């Protein structure tokens, strides 16, 4: 199926929140990892989200070029074409983009969508994230409102973050003093500012102790009840239609009960990167260790072309990552929920 349109994506989000499941959003950096996600989603009959980070996009553009917007467009173009072969909907998102990177990443991608729409073509991406969590809330929301006004004219969904996800992602490390738990007051302010943009859709990454990367069990103290407090506060103040569509970042290694509680409180999207990175690399490591004398030319030997050709091990990695995708779908109660008829 084609990439989810704005209307389909909004329907997907409504369906998830109503039925207490969430869409996994997988970071991809290459054709192979994008194909792994499509395969895993199709095999579980679940719609989902493919996303690209600034670092992943720079990587995809090639080590000599490293242009974020170029890499993101290349991956998106591939997904638009490849997704046609799979019986599920997939939305295309971009991940964390700080204020300093907007002009190099999100804005050129929005401009690309604006050009496409002007010539009658579908949007390039479905949603873009602006991460202003390092800024004071007012500055964060000033930028978010501007973006949302522009997005609403081109049927793009905005994702924002209030509070800070701990840990490190793509070399960006949260400070030790960061606000790891969003407060109901903060989210009321988010609703007050962003709901003033009529006819727009946004997602909120609220933080409840989540940490990017993976840690030993017990390290991460998740408090999903914070999400409930935020939802209760916003519904009390602004009514049911103000209920948030929440995003869960930094969920690797979370207990399944915490994941389910978060989904029950309105998480409709959960980002997954570290776990699929490991699944991918684990399969390659397995191939390399088992075929040591084939992938290497040991002691003047010639090695084995069948072993060092990148295709067989990248295919193993693709399939292993697809299996991890399927696990994520199941954990988020997404299996069989596709809106594809
Ligand atoms: Zn994140």
CSV table of C-alpha atoms and ligand atoms in Angstrom, one decimal:
chain,number,residue,atom,x,y,z
A,1,UNK,CA,0.0,0.0,0.0
A,2,UNK,CA,1.1,3.6,-0.4
A,3,UNK,CA,2.5,5.6,2.5
A,4,UNK,CA,-0.4,6.6,4.8
A,5,UNK,CA,-2.0,9.9,3.8
A,6,UNK,CA,-2.8,12.5,6.5
A,7,UNK,CA,-6.4,11.3,6.6
A,8,UNK,CA,-5.4,7.7,7.0
A,9,UNK,CA,-2.7,8.5,9.6
A,10,UNK,CA,-5.2,10.5,11.6
A,11,UNK,CA,-7.7,7.5,11.4
A,12,UNK,CA,-4.9,5.2,12.5
A,13,UNK,CA,-4.1,7.3,15.5
A,14,UNK,CA,-7.8,7.5,16.5
A,15,UNK,CA,-8.2,3.8,16.1
A,16,UNK,CA,-5.2,3.1,18.3
A,17,UNK,CA,-6.2,5.4,21.1
A,18,UNK,CA,-9.8,4.1,21.1
A,19,UNK,CA,-8.7,0.5,21.1
A,20,UNK,CA,-5.7,0.8,23.4
A,21,UNK,CA,-3.0,-0.3,21.1
A,22,UNK,CA,0.0,1.7,19.8
A,23,UNK,CA,2.0,1.8,16.5
A,24,UNK,CA,5.6,1.0,16.7
A,25,UNK,CA,7.8,3.6,15.0
A,26,UNK,CA,11.1,2.2,13.9
A,27,UNK,CA,14.2,4.2,13.1
A,28,UNK,CA,15.8,3.1,9.8
A,29,UNK,CA,19.1,4.1,8.2
A,30,UNK,CA,19.2,2.1,4.9
A,31,UNK,CA,17.1,0.3,2.4
A,32,UNK,CA,17.7,-3.0,4.2
A,33,UNK,CA,16.5,-1.7,7.6
A,34,UNK,CA,13.4,-0.1,5.9
A,35,UNK,CA,12.6,-3.4,4.2
A,36,UNK,CA,12.9,-5.2,7.5
A,37,UNK,CA,10.3,-2.9,9.0
A,38,UNK,CA,7.9,-3.4,6.1
A,39,UNK,CA,8.3,-7.1,6.3
A,40,UNK,CA,7.7,-7.3,10.0
A,41,UNK,CA,4.6,-5.1,9.9
A,42,UNK,CA,3.2,-7.0,6.9
A,43,UNK,CA,3.7,-10.4,8.7
A,44,UNK,CA,1.8,-9.2,11.7
A,45,UNK,CA,-0.9,-7.3,9.7
A,46,UNK,CA,-0.1,-4.1,11.6
A,47,UNK,CA,0.2,-0.6,10.2
A,48,UNK,CA,3.2,1.3,11.5
A,49,UNK,CA,5.7,4.0,11.3
A,50,UNK,CA,9.1,4.2,9.6
A,51,UNK,CA,11.2,7.1,10.8
A,52,UNK,CA,14.5,8.7,10.1
A,53,UNK,CA,16.7,10.6,12.6
A,54,UNK,CA,19.0,13.4,11.8
A,55,UNK,CA,22.0,11.1,12.2
A,56,UNK,CA,20.4,8.2,10.3
A,57,UNK,CA,19.5,10.6,7.5
A,58,UNK,CA,23.1,11.9,7.3
A,59,UNK,CA,24.4,8.4,7.3
A,60,UNK,CA,22.0,7.4,4.5
A,61,UNK,CA,23.3,10.3,2.3
A,62,UNK,CA,26.7,8.7,2.3
A,63,UNK,CA,29.8,9.2,4.4
A,64,UNK,CA,31.3,11.7,1.9
A,65,UNK,CA,28.1,13.8,1.7
A,66,UNK,CA,26.3,13.4,5.1
A,67,UNK,CA,23.4,15.8,4.1
A,68,UNK,CA,20.5,15.0,6.4
A,69,UNK,CA,17.8,16.2,4.1
A,70,UNK,CA,19.2,14.3,1.1
A,71,UNK,CA,19.4,11.1,3.1
A,72,UNK,CA,15.9,11.4,4.5
A,73,UNK,CA,14.5,12.0,1.0
A,74,UNK,CA,16.3,9.0,-0.4
A,75,UNK,CA,14.9,6.7,2.3
A,76,UNK,CA,11.4,8.2,1.9
A,77,UNK,CA,11.5,7.7,-1.8
A,78,UNK,CA,12.4,4.1,-1.4
A,79,UNK,CA,9.6,3.5,1.2
A,80,UNK,CA,7.0,5.2,-1.0
A,81,UNK,CA,7.9,2.7,-3.8
A,82,UNK,CA,8.5,-0.4,-1.7
A,83,UNK,CA,5.5,0.1,0.6
A,84,UNK,CA,3.2,-0.6,-2.5
A,85,UNK,CA,4.2,-4.2,-2.2
A,86,UNK,CA,3.1,-4.8,1.4
A,87,UNK,CA,-0.6,-5.1,2.5
A,88,UNK,CA,-0.3,-2.5,5.4
A,89,UNK,CA,-0.2,1.2,5.8
A,90,UNK,CA,3.1,2.8,6.8
A,91,UNK,CA,3.5,6.4,7.9
A,92,UNK,CA,6.8,8.2,7.3
A,93,UNK,CA,8.1,10.3,10.1
A,94,UNK,CA,11.3,12.2,11.0
A,95,UNK,CA,12.6,11.8,14.6
A,96,UNK,CA,14.1,14.3,17.0
A,97,UNK,CA,15.1,17.6,15.4
A,98,UNK,CA,16.4,20.3,17.6
A,99,UNK,CA,15.8,24.0,16.9
A,100,UNK,CA,19.4,24.3,15.6
A,101,UNK,CA,18.8,21.6,13.0
A,102,UNK,CA,15.4,22.7,11.7
A,103,UNK,CA,16.9,24.6,8.7
A,104,UNK,CA,19.0,21.6,7.7
A,105,UNK,CA,16.4,18.9,8.2
A,106,UNK,CA,12.7,19.5,8.8
A,107,UNK,CA,12.3,22.7,6.8
A,108,UNK,CA,13.9,21.4,3.6
A,109,UNK,CA,11.7,18.3,3.9
A,110,UNK,CA,8.6,20.4,4.5
A,111,UNK,CA,9.6,22.5,1.4
A,112,UNK,CA,9.9,19.3,-0.6
A,113,UNK,CA,6.4,18.3,0.5
A,114,UNK,CA,5.1,21.7,-0.4
A,115,UNK,CA,6.6,21.4,-3.9
A,116,UNK,CA,5.1,18.0,-4.3
A,117,UNK,CA,1.7,19.1,-3.3
A,118,UNK,CA,1.8,22.1,-5.7
A,119,UNK,CA,2.3,19.6,-8.5
A,120,UNK,CA,-0.4,17.3,-7.3
A,121,UNK,CA,1.8,14.6,-5.8
A,122,UNK,CA,1.5,13.1,-2.3
A,123,UNK,CA,3.4,14.4,0.7
A,124,UNK,CA,7.0,13.2,1.2
A,125,UNK,CA,6.7,12.6,4.9
A,126,UNK,CA,3.6,12.1,7.1
A,127,UNK,CA,4.9,13.7,10.3
A,128,UNK,CA,7.9,15.6,11.5
A,129,UNK,CA,9.2,15.9,15.1
A,130,UNK,CA,10.4,19.1,16.5
A,131,UNK,CA,12.3,18.6,19.8
A,132,UNK,CA,12.5,21.8,21.7
A,133,UNK,CA,12.7,20.0,25.0
A,134,UNK,CA,16.1,21.6,25.7
A,135,UNK,CA,14.5,25.1,25.5
A,136,UNK,CA,12.3,26.8,28.1
A,137,UNK,CA,8.7,25.7,27.5
A,138,UNK,CA,7.6,29.0,26.1
A,139,UNK,CA,10.3,29.1,23.4
A,140,UNK,CA,9.7,25.4,22.7
A,141,UNK,CA,6.0,26.1,22.1
A,142,UNK,CA,6.6,29.4,20.2
A,143,UNK,CA,8.5,27.4,17.6
A,144,UNK,CA,6.0,24.5,17.7
A,145,UNK,CA,3.0,26.8,17.1
A,146,UNK,CA,4.8,28.4,14.0
A,147,UNK,CA,5.6,24.9,12.7
A,148,UNK,CA,2.1,23.6,13.3
A,149,UNK,CA,0.5,26.6,11.5
A,150,UNK,CA,2.7,25.8,8.4
A,151,UNK,CA,2.2,22.1,8.7
A,152,UNK,CA,-1.6,22.5,8.9
A,153,UNK,CA,-1.6,24.0,5.4
A,154,UNK,CA,0.2,20.9,4.0
A,155,UNK,CA,-1.6,18.1,5.9
A,156,UNK,CA,1.5,17.3,8.0
A,157,UNK,CA,1.4,16.1,11.5
A,158,UNK,CA,3.8,17.6,14.1
A,159,UNK,CA,5.3,15.7,17.0
A,160,UNK,CA,6.7,17.8,19.9
A,161,UNK,CA,8.4,17.0,23.2
A,162,UNK,CA,7.7,18.4,26.6
A,163,UNK,CA,10.1,17.2,29.3
A,164,UNK,CA,13.4,15.5,28.4
A,165,UNK,CA,14.0,11.9,27.5
A,166,UNK,CA,17.1,10.8,29.4
A,167,UNK,CA,20.1,9.0,28.0
A,168,UNK,CA,21.7,9.4,24.7
A,169,UNK,CA,20.5,9.1,21.1
A,170,UNK,CA,22.4,10.0,18.0
A,171,UNK,CA,25.2,11.5,20.1
A,172,UNK,CA,22.7,13.9,21.8
A,173,UNK,CA,22.9,13.4,25.5
A,174,UNK,CA,20.4,14.7,28.0
A,175,UNK,CA,21.9,16.6,30.9
A,176,UNK,CA,21.8,15.1,34.3
A,177,UNK,CA,19.6,18.0,35.6
A,178,UNK,CA,17.1,17.5,32.8
A,179,UNK,CA,13.4,17.4,33.5
A,180,UNK,CA,12.7,13.7,33.1
A,181,UNK,CA,9.1,13.8,34.2
A,182,UNK,CA,6.6,16.1,32.4
A,183,UNK,CA,4.1,17.9,34.6
A,184,UNK,CA,0.4,18.3,34.1
A,185,UNK,CA,1.0,22.1,34.2
A,186,UNK,CA,3.4,21.8,31.2
A,187,UNK,CA,1.0,19.7,29.2
A,188,UNK,CA,-1.9,22.2,29.9
A,189,UNK,CA,0.3,24.8,28.5
A,190,UNK,CA,1.0,22.6,25.4
A,191,UNK,CA,-2.8,22.2,24.9
A,192,UNK,CA,-3.5,25.9,25.4
A,193,UNK,CA,-0.9,26.9,22.8
A,194,UNK,CA,-1.2,24.2,20.2
A,195,UNK,CA,-5.0,23.7,20.3
A,196,UNK,CA,-5.3,27.3,19.2
A,197,UNK,CA,-4.1,26.2,15.7
A,198,UNK,CA,-7.4,25.0,14.2
A,199,UNK,CA,-7.6,21.8,12.1
A,200,UNK,CA,-4.1,20.7,12.9
A,201,UNK,CA,-2.9,17.4,14.4
A,202,UNK,CA,0.0,16.9,16.8
A,203,UNK,CA,1.5,14.2,18.9
A,204,UNK,CA,3.1,14.8,22.3
A,205,UNK,CA,6.1,13.0,23.6
A,206,UNK,CA,5.6,13.5,27.3
A,207,UNK,CA,8.3,12.1,29.5
A,208,UNK,CA,7.7,9.8,32.4
A,209,UNK,CA,11.2,8.7,33.3
A,210,UNK,CA,12.0,7.2,29.9
A,211,UNK,CA,15.6,6.9,28.8
A,212,UNK,CA,17.1,6.5,25.3
A,213,UNK,CA,19.3,3.5,24.8
A,214,UNK,CA,19.2,0.5,27.0
A,215,UNK,CA,20.1,0.0,30.6
A,216,UNK,CA,20.3,-2.9,33.1
A,217,UNK,CA,16.9,-3.8,34.6
A,218,UNK,CA,16.0,-1.5,37.5
A,219,UNK,CA,18.0,1.4,36.2
A,220,UNK,CA,14.9,3.1,34.6
A,221,UNK,CA,12.1,4.2,36.9
A,222,UNK,CA,9.1,4.6,34.6
A,223,UNK,CA,6.0,6.3,36.0
A,224,UNK,CA,3.3,5.8,33.4
A,225,UNK,CA,0.8,7.3,35.9
A,226,UNK,CA,2.3,10.7,35.0
A,227,UNK,CA,0.6,10.2,31.6
A,228,UNK,CA,-2.7,9.6,33.2
A,229,UNK,CA,-2.3,12.7,35.3
A,230,UNK,CA,-1.5,14.8,32.3
A,231,UNK,CA,-4.5,13.4,30.3
A,232,UNK,CA,-6.9,13.9,33.2
A,233,UNK,CA,-5.7,17.5,33.7
A,234,UNK,CA,-6.2,18.4,30.0
A,235,UNK,CA,-9.6,16.7,29.7
A,236,UNK,CA,-10.8,18.5,32.8
A,237,UNK,CA,-9.6,21.9,31.6
A,238,UNK,CA,-10.3,21.7,27.8
A,239,UNK,CA,-12.7,18.7,27.3
A,240,UNK,CA,-12.5,15.3,25.8
A,241,UNK,CA,-11.4,16.6,22.4
A,242,UNK,CA,-8.2,17.9,23.9
A,243,UNK,CA,-7.0,14.4,25.0
A,244,UNK,CA,-3.5,13.9,23.9
A,245,UNK,CA,-2.0,11.5,21.3
A,246,UNK,CA,1.1,10.5,23.2
A,247,UNK,CA,4.4,9.2,22.1
A,248,UNK,CA,6.7,6.9,24.1
A,249,UNK,CA,10.4,7.6,23.5
A,250,UNK,CA,13.2,5.7,25.1
A,251,UNK,CA,11.2,2.5,25.8
A,252,UNK,CA,14.0,-0.1,25.2
A,253,UNK,CA,14.2,-2.5,28.1
A,254,UNK,CA,10.9,-1.4,29.6
A,255,UNK,CA,8.8,-3.8,31.6
A,256,UNK,CA,5.8,-5.0,29.6
A,257,UNK,CA,3.4,-3.8,32.3
A,258,UNK,CA,4.8,-0.3,32.0
A,259,UNK,CA,4.4,-0.4,28.2
A,260,UNK,CA,0.8,-1.5,28.5
A,261,UNK,CA,0.0,1.1,31.2
A,262,UNK,CA,1.4,3.8,28.9
A,263,UNK,CA,-0.7,2.5,26.0
A,264,UNK,CA,-3.8,2.5,28.2
A,265,UNK,CA,-3.1,6.1,29.1
A,266,UNK,CA,-3.1,7.2,25.5
A,267,UNK,CA,0.3,6.3,24.0
A,268,UNK,CA,-0.4,5.7,20.3
A,269,UNK,CA,3.2,5.6,19.0
A,270,UNK,CA,6.2,4.0,20.6
A,271,UNK,CA,9.7,4.6,19.2
A,272,UNK,CA,12.0,1.7,18.7
A,273,UNK,CA,15.6,1.9,17.7
A,274,UNK,CA,18.0,0.3,20.1
A,275,UNK,CA,16.3,-3.1,20.2
A,276,UNK,CA,16.1,-3.4,16.4
A,277,UNK,CA,19.7,-2.2,16.1
A,278,UNK,CA,20.8,-5.0,18.3
A,279,UNK,CA,18.6,-7.6,16.5
A,280,UNK,CA,20.2,-6.5,13.1
A,281,UNK,CA,23.8,-6.6,14.4
A,282,UNK,CA,23.3,-9.8,16.3
A,283,UNK,CA,22.5,-11.7,13.1
A,284,UNK,CA,25.6,-10.2,11.4
A,285,UNK,CA,27.8,-11.1,14.3
A,286,UNK,CA,26.5,-14.7,14.2
A,287,UNK,CA,27.3,-14.9,10.5
A,288,UNK,CA,30.8,-13.5,11.0
A,289,UNK,CA,31.7,-15.8,13.9
A,290,UNK,CA,30.4,-18.9,12.2
A,291,UNK,CA,32.1,-18.1,8.9
A,292,UNK,CA,35.3,-16.6,10.3
A,293,UNK,CA,37.5,-18.3,7.7
A,294,UNK,CA,35.1,-17.5,4.9
A,295,UNK,CA,34.6,-13.8,5.5
A,296,UNK,CA,38.4,-13.3,6.1
A,297,UNK,CA,41.3,-14.3,4.0
A,298,UNK,CA,43.1,-16.2,6.8
A,299,UNK,CA,46.8,-16.9,6.4
A,300,UNK,CA,47.0,-16.3,2.7
A,301,UNK,CA,43.8,-18.3,2.0
A,302,UNK,CA,41.2,-16.9,-0.4
A,303,UNK,CA,38.2,-16.8,1.9
A,304,UNK,CA,34.7,-17.6,0.6
A,305,UNK,CA,33.0,-15.2,-1.7
A,306,UNK,CA,29.6,-16.7,-0.7
A,307,UNK,CA,30.4,-15.7,2.9
A,308,UNK,CA,31.8,-12.2,2.4
A,309,UNK,CA,29.3,-11.1,-0.2
A,310,UNK,CA,27.3,-8.6,1.9
A,311,UNK,CA,24.0,-9.8,0.7
A,312,UNK,CA,23.6,-13.1,2.6
A,313,UNK,CA,24.5,-11.6,6.0
A,314,UNK,CA,22.5,-8.4,5.4
A,315,UNK,CA,19.5,-10.6,4.4
A,316,UNK,CA,19.9,-12.5,7.7
A,317,UNK,CA,20.0,-9.2,9.5
A,318,UNK,CA,16.9,-8.0,7.7
A,319,UNK,CA,15.0,-11.1,8.7
A,320,UNK,CA,16.2,-10.9,12.3
A,321,UNK,CA,15.2,-7.3,12.5
A,322,UNK,CA,11.8,-8.1,11.0
A,323,UNK,CA,11.4,-10.7,13.8
A,324,UNK,CA,12.1,-8.0,16.4
A,325,UNK,CA,9.6,-5.7,14.6
A,326,UNK,CA,7.0,-8.4,15.0
A,327,UNK,CA,7.8,-8.7,18.7
A,328,UNK,CA,7.3,-4.9,19.1
A,329,UNK,CA,4.0,-5.1,17.3
A,330,UNK,CA,2.8,-7.9,19.6
A,331,UNK,CA,3.9,-6.0,22.7
A,332,UNK,CA,2.0,-2.9,21.6
A,333,UNK,CA,-1.2,-5.1,20.9
A,334,UNK,CA,-1.0,-4.1,17.3
A,335,UNK,CA,-1.2,-7.6,15.6
A,336,UNK,CA,-4.0,-7.8,13.1
A,337,UNK,CA,-5.1,-4.2,13.5
A,338,UNK,CA,-4.3,-2.9,10.0
A,339,UNK,CA,-6.8,-0.6,8.4
A,340,UNK,CA,-6.0,-2.2,5.0
A,341,UNK,CA,-9.2,-3.8,3.8
B,1,LIG,ZN1,13.4,9.8,21.2
